[in-house]
Coordinates of C-alpha atoms and ligand atoms in Angstrom, one line a residue:
M1 CA -79.3 15.0 96.3
L2 CA -80.2 11.6 97.6
L3 CA -83.3 10.1 99.2
T4 CA -83.3 6.4 100.3
I5 CA -86.3 4.4 101.4
T6 CA -85.8 1.1 103.0
T7 CA -88.3 -1.5 104.2
T8 CA -88.0 -4.7 106.2
H9 CA -91.6 -5.7 105.4
Q10 CA -91.6 -9.4 104.4
P11 CA -91.1 -10.0 101.6
A12 CA -89.2 -6.7 101.3
S13 CA -89.2 -7.0 97.5
D14 CA -92.9 -6.1 97.6
L15 CA -91.6 -2.5 97.7
S16 CA -90.8 -2.7 94.0
Y17 CA -94.4 -3.6 93.2
L18 CA -95.7 -0.9 95.3
L19 CA -93.5 1.8 93.8
H20 CA -93.9 0.4 90.3
K21 CA -90.2 0.3 89.7
H22 CA -88.3 -2.8 88.5
P23 CA -85.6 -3.8 91.0
G24 CA -83.2 -4.8 88.3
K25 CA -83.1 -1.5 86.4
V26 CA -81.8 2.0 86.8
Q27 CA -84.5 4.4 85.6
E28 CA -84.4 8.0 84.7
F29 CA -87.2 10.6 84.8
E30 CA -86.8 14.1 83.5
F31 CA -88.6 16.8 85.5
S32 CA -88.6 20.6 85.2
T33 CA -85.3 21.3 86.9
G34 CA -83.2 18.2 86.2
V35 CA -83.2 14.4 86.1
A36 CA -84.2 11.9 88.8
H37 CA -82.5 8.5 88.8
V38 CA -84.2 5.6 90.6
F39 CA -82.3 2.5 91.5
Y40 CA -82.1 -0.3 94.2
P41 CA -78.8 -0.7 96.0
E42 CA -80.3 -3.6 97.9
V43 CA -83.1 -6.1 97.2
S44 CA -83.7 -9.2 99.2
E45 CA -86.6 -10.9 100.8
Q46 CA -85.5 -9.4 104.2
K47 CA -84.6 -5.9 103.2
C48 CA -85.2 -3.6 100.2
T49 CA -83.8 -0.1 99.6
I50 CA -84.7 2.2 96.8
C51 CA -82.8 5.4 96.0
L52 CA -84.0 8.6 94.4
L53 CA -81.0 10.6 93.2
L54 CA -81.6 14.1 91.9
D55 CA -79.4 15.7 89.4
I56 CA -80.4 19.3 89.3
D57 CA -79.2 21.5 86.4
P58 CA -78.0 24.7 88.1
V59 CA -77.7 26.6 84.8
G60 CA -81.2 25.4 83.8
L61 CA -82.4 26.8 87.1
V62 CA -81.2 30.3 86.1
R63 CA -82.6 30.1 82.6
R64 CA -86.0 28.9 83.6
S65 CA -86.0 31.5 86.3
N66 CA -87.3 29.0 89.0
G67 CA -84.1 29.2 90.9
P68 CA -83.1 31.8 93.5
R69 CA -83.8 35.4 92.3
G70 CA -80.4 36.6 93.6
N71 CA -81.8 39.2 95.9
D72 CA -79.6 38.4 98.8
F73 CA -76.2 38.7 97.1
A74 CA -75.2 39.2 93.5
L75 CA -74.1 35.7 92.7
E76 CA -76.8 33.9 94.5
Q77 CA -78.6 33.2 91.3
Y78 CA -75.6 31.1 90.2
V79 CA -74.1 29.9 93.4
N80 CA -76.7 28.4 95.8
D81 CA -77.5 25.2 97.6
R82 CA -80.4 24.1 95.4
P83 CA -78.6 21.3 93.5
Y84 CA -77.3 19.7 96.7
V85 CA -80.2 19.7 99.2
A86 CA -83.7 18.3 99.5
S87 CA -86.2 21.0 98.6
S88 CA -89.4 21.3 96.6
F89 CA -87.5 19.9 93.7
M90 CA -87.4 16.7 95.6
S91 CA -91.2 16.8 95.9
S92 CA -91.5 17.3 92.2
A93 CA -89.2 14.3 91.6
I94 CA -91.2 12.1 94.1
V95 CA -94.4 12.8 92.2
K96 CA -92.8 12.2 88.8
A97 CA -91.1 8.9 89.9
F98 CA -93.8 7.5 92.2
S99 CA -97.1 8.9 90.9
T100 CA -98.9 5.6 90.9
A101 CA -98.0 4.8 94.5
M102 CA -98.9 8.4 95.5
N103 CA -102.3 7.9 94.1
G104 CA -102.8 4.7 96.1
R105 CA -102.7 2.3 93.2
C106 CA -100.7 -0.9 92.7
K107 CA -101.4 -2.9 89.5
E108 CA -99.8 -6.2 90.4
K109 CA -100.6 -6.5 94.1
P110 CA -103.4 -4.0 94.9
E111 CA -103.8 -5.5 98.4
L112 CA -100.4 -4.0 99.3
V113 CA -101.7 -0.4 99.0
S114 CA -103.3 -0.4 102.4
V115 CA -100.6 -2.4 104.3
P116 CA -98.6 -0.3 106.8
M117 CA -94.9 -1.3 106.4
P118 CA -91.8 -0.5 108.5
F119 CA -89.9 2.1 106.6
E120 CA -86.5 3.8 107.2
I121 CA -85.9 7.0 105.3
E122 CA -82.7 8.9 104.9
I123 CA -82.4 12.3 103.3
A124 CA -78.7 13.1 102.8
A125 CA -78.9 16.8 103.2
I126 CA -81.9 19.0 104.1
P127 CA -82.0 22.6 105.1
V128 CA -84.3 23.1 108.1
R129 CA -85.3 26.6 109.1
G130 CA -85.8 26.3 112.9
G131 CA -83.7 23.2 113.2
E132 CA -84.5 20.1 115.3
A133 CA -87.5 21.6 117.0
V134 CA -89.3 22.1 113.7
V135 CA -88.5 18.6 112.4
K136 CA -90.0 17.2 115.6
E137 CA -93.2 19.3 115.4
L138 CA -93.6 18.1 111.8
F139 CA -92.8 14.4 111.9
E140 CA -93.5 13.3 115.5
P141 CA -97.3 13.7 115.4
L142 CA -97.3 11.4 112.4
G143 CA -95.5 8.7 114.4
Y144 CA -92.0 9.1 113.1
Q145 CA -88.9 8.4 115.1
I146 CA -86.3 11.0 114.2
E147 CA -82.5 11.0 114.0
L148 CA -80.9 14.2 113.0
Q149 CA -77.3 15.0 112.3
R150 CA -76.4 18.6 112.0
H151 CA -73.5 19.6 109.7
P152 CA -71.0 22.4 110.5
V153 CA -70.7 25.3 108.0
D154 CA -67.2 24.0 107.2
T155 CA -65.4 21.0 108.8
H156 CA -62.1 22.8 108.5
F157 CA -63.3 25.8 110.4
P158 CA -65.3 24.6 113.4
E159 CA -65.4 28.1 114.8
W160 CA -67.8 29.1 112.0
G161 CA -70.4 27.0 113.8
E162 CA -73.3 24.9 112.7
S163 CA -75.1 25.2 109.4
R164 CA -78.8 24.8 108.8
Y165 CA -78.1 21.5 106.9
F166 CA -79.0 18.2 108.4
T167 CA -78.9 14.5 107.5
L168 CA -82.3 13.3 108.4
R169 CA -83.2 9.7 109.2
L170 CA -86.8 8.7 109.9
K171 CA -88.5 5.5 110.9
N172 CA -92.2 4.7 110.9
T173 CA -94.7 2.1 110.0
V174 CA -97.1 3.5 107.5
T175 CA -98.4 2.7 104.0
A176 CA -96.2 3.7 101.1
Q177 CA -98.8 6.3 100.0
Q178 CA -98.8 7.9 103.4
L179 CA -95.0 8.0 103.5
L180 CA -94.7 9.6 100.1
S181 CA -97.4 12.2 100.9
H182 CA -95.7 13.1 104.2
L183 CA -92.3 13.5 102.4
Y184 CA -93.9 15.4 99.5
I185 CA -95.3 18.1 101.8
L186 CA -92.9 18.2 104.7
I187 CA -89.6 18.4 102.8
P188 CA -90.4 21.8 101.3
V189 CA -91.9 22.9 104.7
C190 CA -88.5 22.1 106.4
D191 CA -86.7 24.0 103.7
N192 CA -89.0 27.0 103.8
D193 CA -87.5 28.4 100.7
K194 CA -89.2 31.3 99.0
H195 CA -87.7 31.2 95.7
Y196 CA -90.5 30.3 93.3
W197 CA -93.9 31.5 92.6
I198 CA -96.8 29.8 94.3
G199 CA -100.3 29.8 92.9
Q200 CA -103.7 28.3 93.4
S201 CA -102.6 25.0 92.1
E202 CA -100.1 24.6 95.0
A203 CA -102.9 25.1 97.5
E204 CA -104.9 22.4 95.7
K205 CA -101.9 20.0 95.7
L206 CA -101.5 20.6 99.4
L207 CA -105.1 19.7 100.1
E208 CA -105.1 16.7 97.9
K209 CA -101.8 15.2 99.1
G210 CA -102.5 16.0 102.7
Q211 CA -106.2 15.1 102.8
D212 CA -105.8 12.1 105.1
W213 CA -103.6 13.7 107.7
L214 CA -103.2 17.4 107.4
P215 CA -106.6 18.4 108.8
L216 CA -105.8 17.0 112.2
H217 CA -102.0 17.6 112.3
P218 CA -101.2 19.8 115.3
A219 CA -99.0 22.0 113.1
R220 CA -101.4 22.2 110.2
E221 CA -101.4 26.0 110.2
F222 CA -97.6 26.2 110.3
I223 CA -97.3 23.6 107.5
T224 CA -99.9 25.4 105.4
M225 CA -98.2 28.8 105.8
R226 CA -94.7 27.5 105.0
Y227 CA -95.9 25.3 102.1
L228 CA -97.6 28.2 100.5
K229 CA -94.6 30.4 101.0
H230 CA -96.3 32.6 103.6
Q231 CA -99.0 33.8 101.2
R232 CA -101.6 34.6 103.8
S233 CA -104.6 34.7 101.4
L234 CA -103.9 31.3 99.9
A235 CA -103.1 29.9 103.4
N236 CA -106.4 31.2 104.7
Q237 CA -108.3 29.5 101.9
V238 CA -106.6 26.2 102.8
M239 CA -107.2 26.6 106.5
E240 CA -110.9 27.2 105.8
V241 CA -111.1 23.9 104.1
L242 CA -109.1 22.1 106.8
L243 CA -111.2 23.5 109.5
K244 CA -114.5 22.7 107.8
D245 CA -114.6 19.1 109.1
E246 CA -113.6 19.9 112.6
A247 CA -116.1 19.7 115.4
T248 CA -117.6 23.2 115.6
P249 CA -118.0 23.8 119.2
E250 CA -121.0 26.0 119.8
E251 CA -121.5 27.7 123.1
D252 CA -121.5 24.8 125.4
E253 CA -124.6 26.2 127.0
A254 CA -126.3 24.9 123.9
E255 CA -125.2 21.5 124.8
E256 CA -128.3 20.4 126.7
K257 CA -131.9 21.1 125.8
P258 CA -133.4 22.3 129.1
V259 CA -133.8 26.1 129.9
P260 CA -130.7 28.2 129.7
E261 CA -130.0 28.7 133.5
Q262 CA -130.4 25.0 134.0
K263 CA -128.1 24.3 131.1
K264 CA -125.4 26.5 132.6
R265 CA -125.9 25.1 136.0
V266 CA -125.6 21.6 134.7
H267 CA -122.4 22.2 132.9
D268 CA -120.9 24.2 135.8
M269 CA -121.7 21.4 138.1
R270 CA -120.2 18.9 135.8
L271 CA -117.0 20.9 135.7
Q272 CA -116.9 21.3 139.5
T273 CA -117.3 17.5 139.9
V274 CA -114.3 17.0 137.6
R275 CA -112.3 19.5 139.5
D276 CA -113.1 17.8 142.8
E277 CA -112.1 14.4 141.4
L278 CA -108.8 15.8 140.2
K279 CA -108.2 17.3 143.6
Q280 CA -109.1 14.0 145.2
A281 CA -106.6 12.2 143.0
N282 CA -103.8 14.5 144.2
A283 CA -102.9 15.5 140.7
K284 CA -100.4 18.3 140.5
T285 CA -100.2 18.5 136.7
V286 CA -103.3 18.2 134.6
V287 CA -104.0 18.3 130.9
D288 CA -107.6 19.2 129.8
L289 CA -108.0 17.4 126.5
G290 CA -110.7 19.1 124.3
C291 CA -110.6 22.0 126.7
G292 CA -113.0 24.1 124.5
E293 CA -113.4 27.6 125.8
G294 CA -111.4 26.8 128.9
K295 CA -114.1 26.6 131.6
L296 CA -112.5 23.7 133.5
L297 CA -109.1 25.4 133.1
K298 CA -110.5 28.5 134.9
L299 CA -111.6 26.4 137.8
L300 CA -108.3 24.6 138.0
L301 CA -106.3 27.8 137.9
E302 CA -108.1 28.9 141.1
E303 CA -106.7 25.9 143.0
K304 CA -103.0 26.1 144.1
Q305 CA -102.8 22.3 144.0
F306 CA -102.5 22.3 140.3
E307 CA -99.0 23.5 139.5
K308 CA -99.1 22.9 135.7
I309 CA -102.2 23.1 133.6
L310 CA -102.4 22.4 129.9
G311 CA -105.4 23.0 127.7
M312 CA -105.5 21.3 124.3
D313 CA -108.1 21.6 121.6
V314 CA -108.4 21.0 117.9
S315 CA -110.3 24.2 117.4
Y316 CA -108.2 27.3 117.1
R317 CA -111.3 29.5 117.5
S318 CA -112.2 27.9 120.9
L319 CA -108.6 28.4 122.1
E320 CA -108.8 32.1 121.2
I321 CA -112.0 32.4 123.3
A322 CA -110.3 30.5 126.1
R323 CA -107.3 32.8 126.0
D324 CA -109.7 35.8 126.3
K325 CA -111.8 34.3 129.1
L326 CA -108.8 33.3 131.1
K327 CA -107.3 36.7 130.6
L328 CA -104.0 35.2 129.8
D329 CA -102.4 38.5 128.8
K330 CA -103.5 40.1 132.1
I331 CA -102.8 37.6 134.9
S332 CA -99.7 37.7 137.0
T333 CA -96.5 36.0 135.7
A334 CA -96.7 33.4 138.4
Q335 CA -100.2 32.4 137.3
R336 CA -99.2 32.6 133.6
Q337 CA -96.4 30.1 134.2
R338 CA -98.9 27.5 135.5
I339 CA -101.0 27.4 132.3
E340 CA -100.6 26.8 128.7
L341 CA -102.9 26.4 125.7
I342 CA -102.0 24.4 122.7
Q343 CA -103.7 23.4 119.5
G344 CA -103.6 19.7 118.7
S345 CA -105.7 16.8 117.9
L346 CA -106.4 13.8 120.1
T347 CA -106.2 11.5 117.1
Y348 CA -102.4 12.1 116.7
R349 CA -99.6 11.2 119.1
D350 CA -98.4 14.4 120.6
K351 CA -95.5 14.5 123.0
R352 CA -96.8 17.7 124.5
I353 CA -99.6 15.9 126.3
E354 CA -97.4 13.2 127.8
G355 CA -96.1 13.0 131.4
F356 CA -99.1 14.6 133.2
D357 CA -100.5 13.3 136.5
A358 CA -104.1 13.5 135.2
A359 CA -106.1 14.1 132.1
A360 CA -109.7 15.3 131.7
L361 CA -111.9 14.6 128.7
V362 CA -115.1 16.5 129.5
E363 CA -117.9 16.0 127.0
V364 CA -115.3 15.3 124.3
I365 CA -115.4 11.6 123.2
E366 CA -118.9 11.9 121.7
H367 CA -117.6 14.5 119.3
L368 CA -115.4 11.9 117.5
D369 CA -116.6 9.3 115.1
E370 CA -115.6 5.7 115.8
P371 CA -112.3 5.3 113.8
R372 CA -111.1 8.5 115.5
L373 CA -112.2 7.4 118.9
A374 CA -110.0 4.3 118.4
A375 CA -107.1 6.6 117.7
L376 CA -107.9 8.8 120.8
E377 CA -107.9 5.7 123.1
K378 CA -104.4 4.9 122.1
I379 CA -103.1 8.4 122.2
V380 CA -104.5 8.9 125.7
F381 CA -104.1 5.6 127.4
K382 CA -101.1 4.1 125.6
Y383 CA -98.9 7.1 124.9
A384 CA -99.9 10.1 127.1
K385 CA -100.6 7.6 129.9
P386 CA -101.6 9.9 132.8
I387 CA -102.0 8.3 136.2
D388 CA -105.6 9.4 136.3
V389 CA -108.0 9.9 133.4
I390 CA -111.5 11.4 133.9
V391 CA -114.0 11.0 131.1
T392 CA -117.5 12.4 131.0
T393 CA -120.1 11.9 128.3
P394 CA -123.9 12.2 128.1
N395 CA -126.0 9.4 129.4
A396 CA -128.3 8.6 126.4
E397 CA -130.9 7.0 128.7
Y398 CA -131.6 10.4 130.3
N399 CA -132.6 11.9 127.0
K400 CA -136.2 10.9 127.2
K401 CA -136.6 13.3 130.1
F402 CA -135.9 16.2 127.8
E403 CA -138.9 17.8 126.3
G404 CA -138.5 18.4 122.6
L405 CA -136.0 15.5 122.1
T406 CA -137.7 12.7 120.2
A407 CA -136.6 9.1 120.8
G408 CA -133.1 8.4 119.5
Q409 CA -132.4 12.1 118.9
M410 CA -129.1 13.4 120.4
R411 CA -128.5 16.5 122.6
H412 CA -126.1 18.3 120.2
S413 CA -125.8 18.4 116.4
D414 CA -122.1 17.6 116.6
H415 CA -122.5 14.5 118.7
R416 CA -121.5 11.4 116.8
F417 CA -123.0 9.1 119.4
E418 CA -124.5 9.1 122.8
W419 CA -124.2 6.0 125.0
T420 CA -126.3 4.3 127.5
R421 CA -124.7 3.5 130.8
A422 CA -124.1 -0.1 129.7
E423 CA -122.4 1.0 126.5
F424 CA -120.2 3.5 128.2
Q425 CA -119.1 0.9 130.8
Q426 CA -118.5 -1.7 128.2
W427 CA -116.1 0.8 126.4
G428 CA -114.4 1.9 129.7
N429 CA -114.0 -1.7 130.9
R430 CA -112.3 -2.7 127.6
I431 CA -110.0 0.3 127.8
A432 CA -109.1 -0.5 131.5
E433 CA -108.3 -4.1 130.6
E434 CA -106.3 -3.2 127.5
Y435 CA -104.2 -0.4 129.0
N436 CA -103.9 -1.7 132.6
Y437 CA -106.1 0.8 134.4
D438 CA -108.7 0.4 137.1
V439 CA -112.0 2.1 136.4
V440 CA -115.0 3.2 138.4
Y441 CA -118.2 4.9 137.2
K442 CA -120.1 7.7 138.8
P443 CA -123.2 9.6 137.9
V444 CA -122.9 13.4 137.6
G445 CA -126.1 15.2 138.7
E446 CA -129.2 14.0 140.4
E447 CA -129.8 10.3 139.7
D448 CA -133.2 9.3 138.4
P449 CA -134.1 5.8 139.6
E450 CA -135.0 4.6 136.2
V451 CA -132.7 6.4 133.7
G452 CA -129.8 7.5 135.9
A453 CA -128.1 10.9 135.8
L454 CA -127.8 13.4 133.0
T455 CA -124.0 12.8 132.6
Q456 CA -121.9 9.8 133.2
M457 CA -118.3 9.8 134.4
A458 CA -115.5 7.2 134.3
L459 CA -112.5 7.5 136.6
F460 CA -109.5 5.6 135.4
T461 CA -106.4 5.0 137.5
T462 CA -103.3 3.3 136.2
K463 CA -102.2 0.1 137.8
Q464 CA -98.6 0.8 137.0
R465 CA -97.3 3.4 139.4
T466 CA -93.6 4.2 139.3
P467 CA -91.8 4.6 142.6
A468 CA -91.6 8.3 142.1
L469 CA -95.4 8.4 142.0
N470 CA -95.9 6.6 145.3
R471 CA -96.6 10.0 146.9
F472 CA -99.9 9.8 145.2
L473 CA -100.9 6.6 146.9
Ligands
SAH501 N1 -114.4 20.2 127.5 C1 -115.0 21.4 127.2 C2 -115.5 21.4 125.7 C3 -116.5 20.3 125.3 S1 -117.0 20.4 123.6 C4 -116.1 21.7 128.1 O1 -116.6 20.8 128.8 O2 -116.5 22.8 128.2 C5 -116.0 19.3 122.8 C6 -114.6 19.9 122.5 O3 -113.8 18.8 121.9 C7 -114.6 21.0 121.5 O4 -114.0 22.1 122.0 C8 -113.9 20.4 120.3 O5 -113.2 21.4 119.5 C9 -113.0 19.4 120.9 N2 -112.5 18.3 120.0 C10 -113.3 17.6 119.1 N3 -112.5 16.8 118.4 C11 -111.2 16.9 118.9 C12 -110.0 16.3 118.6 N4 -109.9 15.4 117.7 N5 -108.9 16.7 119.3 C13 -109.0 17.7 120.3 N6 -110.2 18.3 120.6 C14 -111.3 17.9 119.9

């Protein structure tokens, strides 16, 4: 079983410092099920490749009883794919061979630890339950380019069809630590093998190795379930930790401080304004990013103009409420086909939100702290790139009109910031400039001559319209 990691970072030989492996030596590491060999087929200033070759002892697997139990057919315990494919044994070998790099340390050149490098990875043979779609769901949100080659069951008998084994090639620019932690978790998730016992320590390893990216990965629940071999109670424990940091959307009525009817009225009005702007923009397909409990989605569903409506939120709980409120299991098939809800995070690139005419972010940006907001900008304006983007956010200047809000206090406990009109426009103008959009700002609600309206809204329209989109002009 072979894993190769190549970089063209300059000088490429930095990889040997990062991985703490001398480029001139072949090294061996024993681990529970065999031996891992580490060597470099190529080292130059331009390109450096390191190989991890696993030599798994099939007899040892049976003796140590961490191989297949042989339930499926009598000889499975002795005849199986484990020695020849990437599996959780590969993850054990990665930890054993590259533990320093995985812990984010580099003795000789510590500055390299935080440097994202262009990597190309090849895994010679990996079983993937669910095939290509699963590989995409796992790796694409982390920014990987994927090349998959599926192998037939037997090249001599093409009629036997395709096997579940692939050669997987990945490309990405990340730090070595990120790369290793992605491979460590996602290789066994692809494999989805249930052959060995999983305990509490596996749950801890998952949280530790995935701490920087798993909480916001759109497929975090799927990853957790598969990684923990479908043990629901352990998976629930992990999900609880993963969800702890997420914005906890309270009833959005609690968003503003005034009396309840007024709060509701204010939010309804905001959503109606956004719906009207989307109509005005001639959008036929709309994605509501951070859709929460689906209030805007409900308004959009009532309008025939919107042919395809997608709601996305990081919070599974909110999506469940949205599903109920929109009565998705009761509405007609025709209506049902117009709308979809997905769980995902605006801080990861996600192909599912690309290609829409318009995107709405209603009272969402203020729930992200600054490094995440920087990621969101890219995801929305660089990758998803809708023709129109509507963003609303509280106008901090208005806060002094709320009784019970002291100076500097925010409207909602989960808000990471609230901007004045000048701050919002500074942000919007920069985005427009950087991603080639035009932007205008509008108040939402009655405008106070001194402090403006309660809510502020930015309407972005791309300058790059493709010919097919000219109908929108
Ligand atoms: N747009 C809705 C909800 C606003 S509350 C409405 O106007 O009613 C903010 C929403 O943003 C919450 O539902 C929260 O779960 C969601 N959110 C926060 N961070 C997010 C992220 N990184 N990715 C996607 N959604 C996020």
